[in-house]
XYZ file of N, CA and C in Angstrom:
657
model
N -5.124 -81.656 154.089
C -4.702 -83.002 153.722
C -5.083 -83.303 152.279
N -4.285 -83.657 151.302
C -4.501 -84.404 150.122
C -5.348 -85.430 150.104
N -6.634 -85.151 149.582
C -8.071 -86.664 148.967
C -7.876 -87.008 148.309
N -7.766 -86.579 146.977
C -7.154 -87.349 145.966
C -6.218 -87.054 144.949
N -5.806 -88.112 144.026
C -4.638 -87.033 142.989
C -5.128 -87.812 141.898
N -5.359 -87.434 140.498
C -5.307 -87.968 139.496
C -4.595 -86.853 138.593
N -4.206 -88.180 137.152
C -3.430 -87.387 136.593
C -4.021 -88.183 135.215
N -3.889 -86.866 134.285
C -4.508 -87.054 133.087
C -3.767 -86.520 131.985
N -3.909 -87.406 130.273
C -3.359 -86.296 129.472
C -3.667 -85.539 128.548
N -3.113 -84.724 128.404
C -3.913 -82.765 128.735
C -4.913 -83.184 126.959
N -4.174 -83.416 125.905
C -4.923 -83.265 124.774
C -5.988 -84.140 124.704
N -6.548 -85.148 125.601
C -7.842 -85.633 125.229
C -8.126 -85.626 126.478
N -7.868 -85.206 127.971
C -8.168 -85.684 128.865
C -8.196 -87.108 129.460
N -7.790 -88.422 128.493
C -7.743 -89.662 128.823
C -7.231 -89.556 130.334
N -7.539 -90.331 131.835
C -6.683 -90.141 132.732
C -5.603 -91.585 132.506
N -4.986 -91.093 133.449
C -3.351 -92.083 133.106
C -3.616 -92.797 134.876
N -3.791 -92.180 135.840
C -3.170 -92.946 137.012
C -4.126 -92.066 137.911
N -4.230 -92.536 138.998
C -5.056 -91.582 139.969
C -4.601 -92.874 141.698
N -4.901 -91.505 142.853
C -4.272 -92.171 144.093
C -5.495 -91.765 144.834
N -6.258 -92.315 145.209
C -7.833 -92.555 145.881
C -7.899 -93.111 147.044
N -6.613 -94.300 147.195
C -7.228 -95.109 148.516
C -7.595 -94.115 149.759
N -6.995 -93.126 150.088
C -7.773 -92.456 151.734
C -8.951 -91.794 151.383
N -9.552 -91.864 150.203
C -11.054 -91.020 150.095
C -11.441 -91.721 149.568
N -11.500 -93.311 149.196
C -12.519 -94.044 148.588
C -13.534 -94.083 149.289
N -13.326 -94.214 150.436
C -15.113 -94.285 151.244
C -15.833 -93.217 151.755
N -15.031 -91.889 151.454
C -15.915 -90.798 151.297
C -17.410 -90.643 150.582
N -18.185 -90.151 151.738
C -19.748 -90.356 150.437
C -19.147 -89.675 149.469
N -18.594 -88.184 149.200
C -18.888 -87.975 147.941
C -17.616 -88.034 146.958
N -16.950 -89.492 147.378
C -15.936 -89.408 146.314
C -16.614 -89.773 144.986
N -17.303 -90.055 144.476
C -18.066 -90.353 142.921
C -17.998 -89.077 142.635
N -18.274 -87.790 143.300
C -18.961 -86.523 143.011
C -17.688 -85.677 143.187
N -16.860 -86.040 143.761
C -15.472 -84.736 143.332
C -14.252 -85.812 142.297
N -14.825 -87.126 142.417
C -13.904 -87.904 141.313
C -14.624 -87.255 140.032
N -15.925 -86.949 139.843
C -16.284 -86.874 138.250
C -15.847 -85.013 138.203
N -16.068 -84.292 139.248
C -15.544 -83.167 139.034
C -14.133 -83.317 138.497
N -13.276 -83.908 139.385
C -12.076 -83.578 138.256
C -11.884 -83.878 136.751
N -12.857 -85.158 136.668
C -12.990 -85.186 134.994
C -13.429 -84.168 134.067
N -14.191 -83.460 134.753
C -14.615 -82.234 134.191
C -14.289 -81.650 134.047
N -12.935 -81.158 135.071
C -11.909 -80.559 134.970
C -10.583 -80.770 133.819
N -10.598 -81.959 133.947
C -9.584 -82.467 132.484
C -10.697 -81.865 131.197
N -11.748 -82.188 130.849
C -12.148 -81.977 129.982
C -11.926 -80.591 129.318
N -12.704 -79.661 130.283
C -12.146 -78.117 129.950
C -10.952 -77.955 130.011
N -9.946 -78.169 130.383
C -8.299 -78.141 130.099
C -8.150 -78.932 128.795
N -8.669 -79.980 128.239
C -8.399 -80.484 126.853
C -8.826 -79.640 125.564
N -9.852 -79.127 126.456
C -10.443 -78.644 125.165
C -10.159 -77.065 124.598
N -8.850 -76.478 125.826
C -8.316 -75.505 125.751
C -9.324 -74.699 125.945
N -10.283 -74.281 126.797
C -11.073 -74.171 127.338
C -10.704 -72.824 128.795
N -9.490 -73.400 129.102
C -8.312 -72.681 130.030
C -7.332 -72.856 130.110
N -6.762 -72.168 129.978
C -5.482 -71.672 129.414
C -3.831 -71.844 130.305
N -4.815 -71.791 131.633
C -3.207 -71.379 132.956
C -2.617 -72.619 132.886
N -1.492 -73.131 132.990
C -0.623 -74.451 133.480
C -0.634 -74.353 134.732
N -0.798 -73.621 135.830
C -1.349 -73.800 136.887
C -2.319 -73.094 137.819
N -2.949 -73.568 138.559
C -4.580 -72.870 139.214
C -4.845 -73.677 140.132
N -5.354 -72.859 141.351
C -6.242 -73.569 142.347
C -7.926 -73.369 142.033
N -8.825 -74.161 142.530
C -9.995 -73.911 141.929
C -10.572 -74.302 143.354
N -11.485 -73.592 144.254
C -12.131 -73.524 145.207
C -13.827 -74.668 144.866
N -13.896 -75.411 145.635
C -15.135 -76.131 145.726
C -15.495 -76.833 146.908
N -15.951 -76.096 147.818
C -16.283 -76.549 148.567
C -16.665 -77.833 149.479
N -16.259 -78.560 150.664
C -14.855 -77.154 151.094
C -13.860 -77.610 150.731
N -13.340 -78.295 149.872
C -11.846 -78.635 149.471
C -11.823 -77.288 148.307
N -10.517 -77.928 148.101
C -9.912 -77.134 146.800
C -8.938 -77.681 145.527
N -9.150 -77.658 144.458
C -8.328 -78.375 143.512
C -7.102 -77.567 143.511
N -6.460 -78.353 143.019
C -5.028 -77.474 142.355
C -4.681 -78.364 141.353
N -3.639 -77.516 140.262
C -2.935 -78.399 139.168
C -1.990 -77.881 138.536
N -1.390 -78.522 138.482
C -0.289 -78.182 136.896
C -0.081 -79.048 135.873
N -0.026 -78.550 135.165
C 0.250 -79.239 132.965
C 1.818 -79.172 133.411
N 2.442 -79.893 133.134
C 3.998 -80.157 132.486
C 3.637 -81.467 131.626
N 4.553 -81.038 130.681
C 5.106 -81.987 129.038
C 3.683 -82.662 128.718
N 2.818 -82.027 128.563
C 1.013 -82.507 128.184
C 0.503 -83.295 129.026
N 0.956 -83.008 129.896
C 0.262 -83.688 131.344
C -0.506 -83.017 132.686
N -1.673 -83.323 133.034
C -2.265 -82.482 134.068
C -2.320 -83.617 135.063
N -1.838 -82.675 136.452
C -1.789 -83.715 137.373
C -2.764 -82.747 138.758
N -3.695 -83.285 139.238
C -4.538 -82.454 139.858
C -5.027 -83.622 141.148
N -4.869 -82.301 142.189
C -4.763 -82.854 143.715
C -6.069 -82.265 144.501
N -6.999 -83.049 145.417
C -7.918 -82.219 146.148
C -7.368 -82.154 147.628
N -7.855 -80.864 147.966
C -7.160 -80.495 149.642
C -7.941 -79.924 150.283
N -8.259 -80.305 151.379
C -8.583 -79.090 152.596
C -8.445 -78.091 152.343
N -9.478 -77.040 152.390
C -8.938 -75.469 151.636
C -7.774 -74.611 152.814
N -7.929 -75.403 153.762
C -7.137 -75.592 154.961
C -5.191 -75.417 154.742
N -5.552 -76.290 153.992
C -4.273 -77.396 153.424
C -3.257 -76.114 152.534
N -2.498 -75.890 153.094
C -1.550 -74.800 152.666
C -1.229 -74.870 150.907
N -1.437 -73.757 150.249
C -0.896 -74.127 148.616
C 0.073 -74.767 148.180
N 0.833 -73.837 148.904
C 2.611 -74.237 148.578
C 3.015 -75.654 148.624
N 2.532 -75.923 149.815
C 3.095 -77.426 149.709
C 2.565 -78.315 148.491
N 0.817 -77.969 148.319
C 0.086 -79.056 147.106
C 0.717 -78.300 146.221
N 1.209 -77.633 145.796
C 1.936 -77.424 144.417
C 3.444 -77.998 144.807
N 4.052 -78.154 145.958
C 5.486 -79.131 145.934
C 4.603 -80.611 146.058
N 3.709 -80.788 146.609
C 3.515 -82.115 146.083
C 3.489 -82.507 144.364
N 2.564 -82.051 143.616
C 2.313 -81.826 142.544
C 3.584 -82.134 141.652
N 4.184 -81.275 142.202
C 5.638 -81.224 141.239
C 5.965 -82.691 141.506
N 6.390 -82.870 142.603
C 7.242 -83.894 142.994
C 6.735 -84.843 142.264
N 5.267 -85.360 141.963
C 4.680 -86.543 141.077
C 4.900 -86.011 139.441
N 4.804 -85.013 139.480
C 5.220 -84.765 138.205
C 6.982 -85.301 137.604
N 7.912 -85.094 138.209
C 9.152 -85.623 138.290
C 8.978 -87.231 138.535
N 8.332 -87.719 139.111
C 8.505 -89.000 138.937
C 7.979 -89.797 138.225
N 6.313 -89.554 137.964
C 5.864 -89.830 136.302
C 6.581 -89.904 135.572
N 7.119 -88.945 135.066
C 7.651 -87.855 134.434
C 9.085 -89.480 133.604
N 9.769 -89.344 134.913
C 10.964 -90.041 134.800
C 10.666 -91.543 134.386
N 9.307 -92.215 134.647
C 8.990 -93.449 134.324
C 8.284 -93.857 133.212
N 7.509 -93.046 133.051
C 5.949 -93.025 132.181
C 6.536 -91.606 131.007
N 7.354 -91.389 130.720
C 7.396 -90.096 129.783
C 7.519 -90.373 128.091
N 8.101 -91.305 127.992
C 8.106 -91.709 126.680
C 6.850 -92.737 126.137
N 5.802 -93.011 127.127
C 4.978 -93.660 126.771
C 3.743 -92.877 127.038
N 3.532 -91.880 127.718
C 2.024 -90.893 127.417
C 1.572 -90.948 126.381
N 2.091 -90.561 125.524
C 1.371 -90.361 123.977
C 0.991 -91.891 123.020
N 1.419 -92.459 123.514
C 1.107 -93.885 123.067
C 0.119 -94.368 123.929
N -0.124 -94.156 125.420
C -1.524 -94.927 126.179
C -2.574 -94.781 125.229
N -3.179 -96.175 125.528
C -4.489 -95.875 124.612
C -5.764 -96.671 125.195
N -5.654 -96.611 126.745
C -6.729 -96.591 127.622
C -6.950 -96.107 128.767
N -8.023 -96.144 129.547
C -7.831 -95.102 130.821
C -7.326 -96.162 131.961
N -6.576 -94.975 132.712
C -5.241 -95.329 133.475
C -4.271 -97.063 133.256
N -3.869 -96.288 132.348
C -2.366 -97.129 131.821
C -1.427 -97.246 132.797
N -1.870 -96.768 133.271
C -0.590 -96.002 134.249
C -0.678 -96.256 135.892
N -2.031 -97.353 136.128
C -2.377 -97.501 137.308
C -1.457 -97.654 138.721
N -0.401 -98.680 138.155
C 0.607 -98.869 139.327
C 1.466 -97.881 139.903
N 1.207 -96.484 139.087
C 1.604 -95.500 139.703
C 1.238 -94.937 141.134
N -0.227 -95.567 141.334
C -0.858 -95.325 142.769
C 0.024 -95.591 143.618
N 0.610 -96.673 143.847
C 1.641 -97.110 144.367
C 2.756 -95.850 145.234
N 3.285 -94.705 144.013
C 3.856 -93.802 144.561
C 3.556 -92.759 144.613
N 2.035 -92.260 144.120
C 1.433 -91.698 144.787
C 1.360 -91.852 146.252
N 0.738 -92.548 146.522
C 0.718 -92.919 148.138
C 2.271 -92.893 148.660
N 3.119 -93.175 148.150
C 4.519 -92.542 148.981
C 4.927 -91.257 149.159
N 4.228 -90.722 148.020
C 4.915 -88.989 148.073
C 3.556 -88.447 149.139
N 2.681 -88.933 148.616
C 1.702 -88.365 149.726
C 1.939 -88.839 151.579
N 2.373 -89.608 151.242
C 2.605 -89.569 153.361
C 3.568 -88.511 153.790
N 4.324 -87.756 152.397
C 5.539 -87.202 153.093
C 4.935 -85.256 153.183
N 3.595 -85.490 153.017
C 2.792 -83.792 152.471
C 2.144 -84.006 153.639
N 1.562 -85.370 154.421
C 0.532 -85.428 155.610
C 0.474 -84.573 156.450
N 1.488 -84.423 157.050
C 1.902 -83.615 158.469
C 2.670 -82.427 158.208
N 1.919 -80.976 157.773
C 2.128 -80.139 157.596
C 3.228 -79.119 158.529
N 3.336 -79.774 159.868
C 4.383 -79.324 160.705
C 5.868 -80.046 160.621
N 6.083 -80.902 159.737
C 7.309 -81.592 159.971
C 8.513 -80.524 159.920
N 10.099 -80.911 159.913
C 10.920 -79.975 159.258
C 10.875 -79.961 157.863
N 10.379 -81.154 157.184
C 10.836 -81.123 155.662
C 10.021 -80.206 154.863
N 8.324 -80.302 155.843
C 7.332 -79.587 154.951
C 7.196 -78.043 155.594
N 7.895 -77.552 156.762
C 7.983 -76.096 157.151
C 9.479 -75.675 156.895
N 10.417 -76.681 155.863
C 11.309 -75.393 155.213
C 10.812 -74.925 153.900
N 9.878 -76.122 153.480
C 9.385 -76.080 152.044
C 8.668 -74.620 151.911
N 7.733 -74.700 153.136
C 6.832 -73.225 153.452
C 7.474 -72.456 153.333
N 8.531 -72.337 154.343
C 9.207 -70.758 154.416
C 10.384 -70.457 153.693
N 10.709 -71.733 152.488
C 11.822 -71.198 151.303
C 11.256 -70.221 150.312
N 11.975 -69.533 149.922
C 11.553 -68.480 148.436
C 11.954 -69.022 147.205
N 11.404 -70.159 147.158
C 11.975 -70.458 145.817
C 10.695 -70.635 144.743
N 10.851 -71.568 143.806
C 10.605 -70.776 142.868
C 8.850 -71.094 142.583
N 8.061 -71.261 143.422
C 7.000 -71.950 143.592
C 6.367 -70.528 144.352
N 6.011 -69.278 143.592
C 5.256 -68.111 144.109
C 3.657 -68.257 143.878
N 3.155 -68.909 145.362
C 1.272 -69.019 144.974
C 0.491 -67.544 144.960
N 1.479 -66.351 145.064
C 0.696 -65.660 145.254
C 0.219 -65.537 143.651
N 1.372 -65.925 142.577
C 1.107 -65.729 141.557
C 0.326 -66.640 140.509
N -0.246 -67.561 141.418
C -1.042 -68.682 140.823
C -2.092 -68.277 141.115
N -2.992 -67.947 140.370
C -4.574 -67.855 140.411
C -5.377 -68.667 141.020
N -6.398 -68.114 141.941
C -7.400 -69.167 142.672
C -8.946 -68.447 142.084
N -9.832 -69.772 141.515
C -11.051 -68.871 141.317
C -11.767 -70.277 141.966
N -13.114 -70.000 141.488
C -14.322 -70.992 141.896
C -14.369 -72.346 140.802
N -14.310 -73.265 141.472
C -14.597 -74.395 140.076
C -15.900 -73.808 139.213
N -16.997 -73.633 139.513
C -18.533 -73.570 138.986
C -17.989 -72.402 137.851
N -16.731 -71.333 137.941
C -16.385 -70.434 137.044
C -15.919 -71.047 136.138
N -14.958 -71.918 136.257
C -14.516 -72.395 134.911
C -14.882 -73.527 134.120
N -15.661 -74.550 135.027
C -16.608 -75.250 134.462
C -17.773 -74.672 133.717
N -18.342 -74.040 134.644
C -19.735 -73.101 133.476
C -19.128 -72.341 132.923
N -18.028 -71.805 132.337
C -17.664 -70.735 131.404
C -17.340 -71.705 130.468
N -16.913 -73.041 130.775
C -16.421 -73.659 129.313
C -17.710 -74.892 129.090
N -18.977 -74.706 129.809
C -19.993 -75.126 129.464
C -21.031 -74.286 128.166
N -20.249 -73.456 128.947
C -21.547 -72.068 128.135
C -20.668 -71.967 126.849
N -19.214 -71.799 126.447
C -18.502 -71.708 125.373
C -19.725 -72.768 124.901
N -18.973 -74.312 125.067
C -19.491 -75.216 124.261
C -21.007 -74.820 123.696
N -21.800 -74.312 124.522
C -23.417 -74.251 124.338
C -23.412 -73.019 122.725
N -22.374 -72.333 123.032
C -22.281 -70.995 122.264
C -22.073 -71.439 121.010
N -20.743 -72.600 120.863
C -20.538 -72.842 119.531
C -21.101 -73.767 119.001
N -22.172 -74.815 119.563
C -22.890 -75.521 119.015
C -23.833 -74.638 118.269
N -24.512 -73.656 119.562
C -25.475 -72.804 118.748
C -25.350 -72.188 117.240
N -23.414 -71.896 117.490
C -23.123 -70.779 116.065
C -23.234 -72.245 115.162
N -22.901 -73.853 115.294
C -22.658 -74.739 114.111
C -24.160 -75.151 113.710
N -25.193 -74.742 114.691
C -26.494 -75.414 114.239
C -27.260 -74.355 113.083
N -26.832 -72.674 113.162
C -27.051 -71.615 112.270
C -25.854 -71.995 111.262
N -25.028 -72.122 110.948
C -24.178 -72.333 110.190
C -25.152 -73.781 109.237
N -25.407 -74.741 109.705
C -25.782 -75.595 108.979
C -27.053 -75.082 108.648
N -27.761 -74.310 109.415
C -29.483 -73.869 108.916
C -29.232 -72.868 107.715
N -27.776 -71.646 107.786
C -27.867 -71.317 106.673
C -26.813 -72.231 105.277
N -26.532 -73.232 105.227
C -26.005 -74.084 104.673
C -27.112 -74.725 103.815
N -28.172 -75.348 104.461
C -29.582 -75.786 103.926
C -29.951 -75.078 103.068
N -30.014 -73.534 103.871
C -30.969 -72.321 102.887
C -30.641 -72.412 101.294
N -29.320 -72.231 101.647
C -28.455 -72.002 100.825
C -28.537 -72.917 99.394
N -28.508 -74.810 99.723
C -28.726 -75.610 99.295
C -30.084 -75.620 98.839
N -30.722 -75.409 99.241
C -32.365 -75.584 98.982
C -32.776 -74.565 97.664
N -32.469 -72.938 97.732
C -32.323 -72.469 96.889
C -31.771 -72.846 95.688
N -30.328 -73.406 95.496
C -29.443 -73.622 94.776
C -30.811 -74.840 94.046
N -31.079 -75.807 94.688
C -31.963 -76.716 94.100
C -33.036 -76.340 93.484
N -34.196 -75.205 93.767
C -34.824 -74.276 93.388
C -34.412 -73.788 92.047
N -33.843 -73.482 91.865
C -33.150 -72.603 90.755
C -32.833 -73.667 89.615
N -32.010 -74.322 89.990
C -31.839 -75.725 88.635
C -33.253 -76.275 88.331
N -34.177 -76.407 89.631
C -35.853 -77.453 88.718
C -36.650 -76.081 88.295
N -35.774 -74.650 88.215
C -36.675 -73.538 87.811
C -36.483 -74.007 85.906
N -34.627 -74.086 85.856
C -34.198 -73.715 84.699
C -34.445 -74.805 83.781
N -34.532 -76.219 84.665
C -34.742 -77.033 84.148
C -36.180 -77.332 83.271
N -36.745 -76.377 83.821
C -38.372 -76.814 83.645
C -38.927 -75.029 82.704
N -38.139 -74.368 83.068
C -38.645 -73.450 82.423
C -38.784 -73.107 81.138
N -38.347 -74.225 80.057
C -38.736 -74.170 78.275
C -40.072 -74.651 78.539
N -40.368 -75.844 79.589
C -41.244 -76.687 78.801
C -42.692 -75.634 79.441
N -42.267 -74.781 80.084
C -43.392 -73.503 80.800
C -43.517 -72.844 80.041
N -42.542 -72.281 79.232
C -42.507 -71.064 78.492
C -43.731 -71.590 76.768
N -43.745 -72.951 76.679
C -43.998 -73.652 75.558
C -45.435 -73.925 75.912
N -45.529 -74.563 76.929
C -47.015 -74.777 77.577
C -47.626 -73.199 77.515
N -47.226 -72.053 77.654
C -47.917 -70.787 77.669
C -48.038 -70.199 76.121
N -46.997 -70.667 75.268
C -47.296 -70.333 73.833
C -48.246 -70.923 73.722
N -48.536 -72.364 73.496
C -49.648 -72.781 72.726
C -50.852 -72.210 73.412
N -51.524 -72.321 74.891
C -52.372 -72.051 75.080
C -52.397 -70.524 74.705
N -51.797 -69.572 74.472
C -52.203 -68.508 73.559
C -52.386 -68.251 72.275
N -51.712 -69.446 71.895
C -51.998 -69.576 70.291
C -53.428 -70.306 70.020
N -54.204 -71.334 70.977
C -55.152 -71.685 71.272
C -56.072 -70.738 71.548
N -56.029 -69.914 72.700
C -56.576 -69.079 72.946
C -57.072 -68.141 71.648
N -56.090 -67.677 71.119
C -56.165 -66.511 69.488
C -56.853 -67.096 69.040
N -57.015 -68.402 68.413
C -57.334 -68.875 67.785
C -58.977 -69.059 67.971
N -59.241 -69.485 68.878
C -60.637 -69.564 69.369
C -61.093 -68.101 69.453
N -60.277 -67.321 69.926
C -60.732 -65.808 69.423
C -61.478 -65.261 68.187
N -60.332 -66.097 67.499
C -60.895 -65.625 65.971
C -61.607 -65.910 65.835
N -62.195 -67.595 65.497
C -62.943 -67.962 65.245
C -64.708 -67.671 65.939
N -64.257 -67.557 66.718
C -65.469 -67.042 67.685
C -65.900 -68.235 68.275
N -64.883 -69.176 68.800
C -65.140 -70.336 69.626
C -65.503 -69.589 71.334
């Protein structure tokens, strides 16, 4: 069964619309609602790459697809047959799609797009009952929706792989700026060397000419 669907867009992750009402009172809807944010995030940040993937997390399972810079991502019963959450998927994708398409790139807060819940919850009553006729020709058509060829891994894989990126390239920008400093610091070194080095070179004449001098004399 479909928990939840939100849909987000792909270059900043902002979400646009999300359909919650049958898992709002789940204890841990806070805790697979912020997972999928997490999930937009590493998809924004190109982070991963596929336009579509199932991602295993116990015990549900995500799925998603990107069409026209849009990620639209569904949680299911790992139960819950692929095929169909990827014909669901689509199907909200086409109808977004047809309402909300010329205005994605212009939203400029999270979920703009709220009254879309609305048909969320319509397309979702028609995915409920996995035995109907509509949703067991969907199963057993060959068309063009092949899950064998959609990748399934572990969420914790692609979340911690694009945790650890991030950790990686902070690390390489914090050496980058330490040798940036070096770099600077020297450079500063060198000008209060050149700057200062007549009036050194002058301070060491006289006291040797001082010096001689008291030599001679037998000071």
């Amino acid at each position: 069964m479909v928990k939840l669907t939100m849909i987000a867009r792909v270059r900043d992750g902002l979400p646009l619309a999300e359909g919650l009402e049958h898992f709002r009172e789940h204890n841990d809807f806070d805790f697979y609602k912020q997972k999928a944010k997490q999930l937009f995030k590493v998809i924004s940040e190109g982070q991963n790459g596929a336009s579509r993937m199932s991602l295993r997390i116990e015990p549900y399972c995500f799925h998603y697809i990107i069409e026209d810079s849009v990620c639209y991502i569904t949680l299911c019963d790992q139960s819950y047959p692929r095929k169909l959450a990827f014909h669901y998927l689509e199907d909200l994708q086409r109808e977004f799609g047809k309402l909300h398409r010329s205005q994605i790139e212009t939203a400029s807060k999270p979920y703009a797009f709220i009254k879309f819940d609305s048909i969320i919850q319509r397309i979702r009553k028609l995915y409920l009952d996995t035995r109907t006729q509509r949703n067991l020709s969907k199963l057993n058509n060959n068309d063009q929706i092949q899950v064998q060829q959609i990748m399934m891994k572990d969420f914790s894989d692609i979340v911690d792989n694009g945790k650890k990126k991030e950790e990686t390239n902070l690390v390489s920008t914090r050496g980058s700026i330490d040798i940036e400093s070096a770099i600077k610091g020297s450079e500063i070194l060198q000008k209060v060397a050149l700057k200062w080095m007549p009036v050194a070179v002058l301070a060491a004449v006289v006291i040797i000419l001082i010096w001689a001098r008291m030599a001679l004399w037998g000071f």
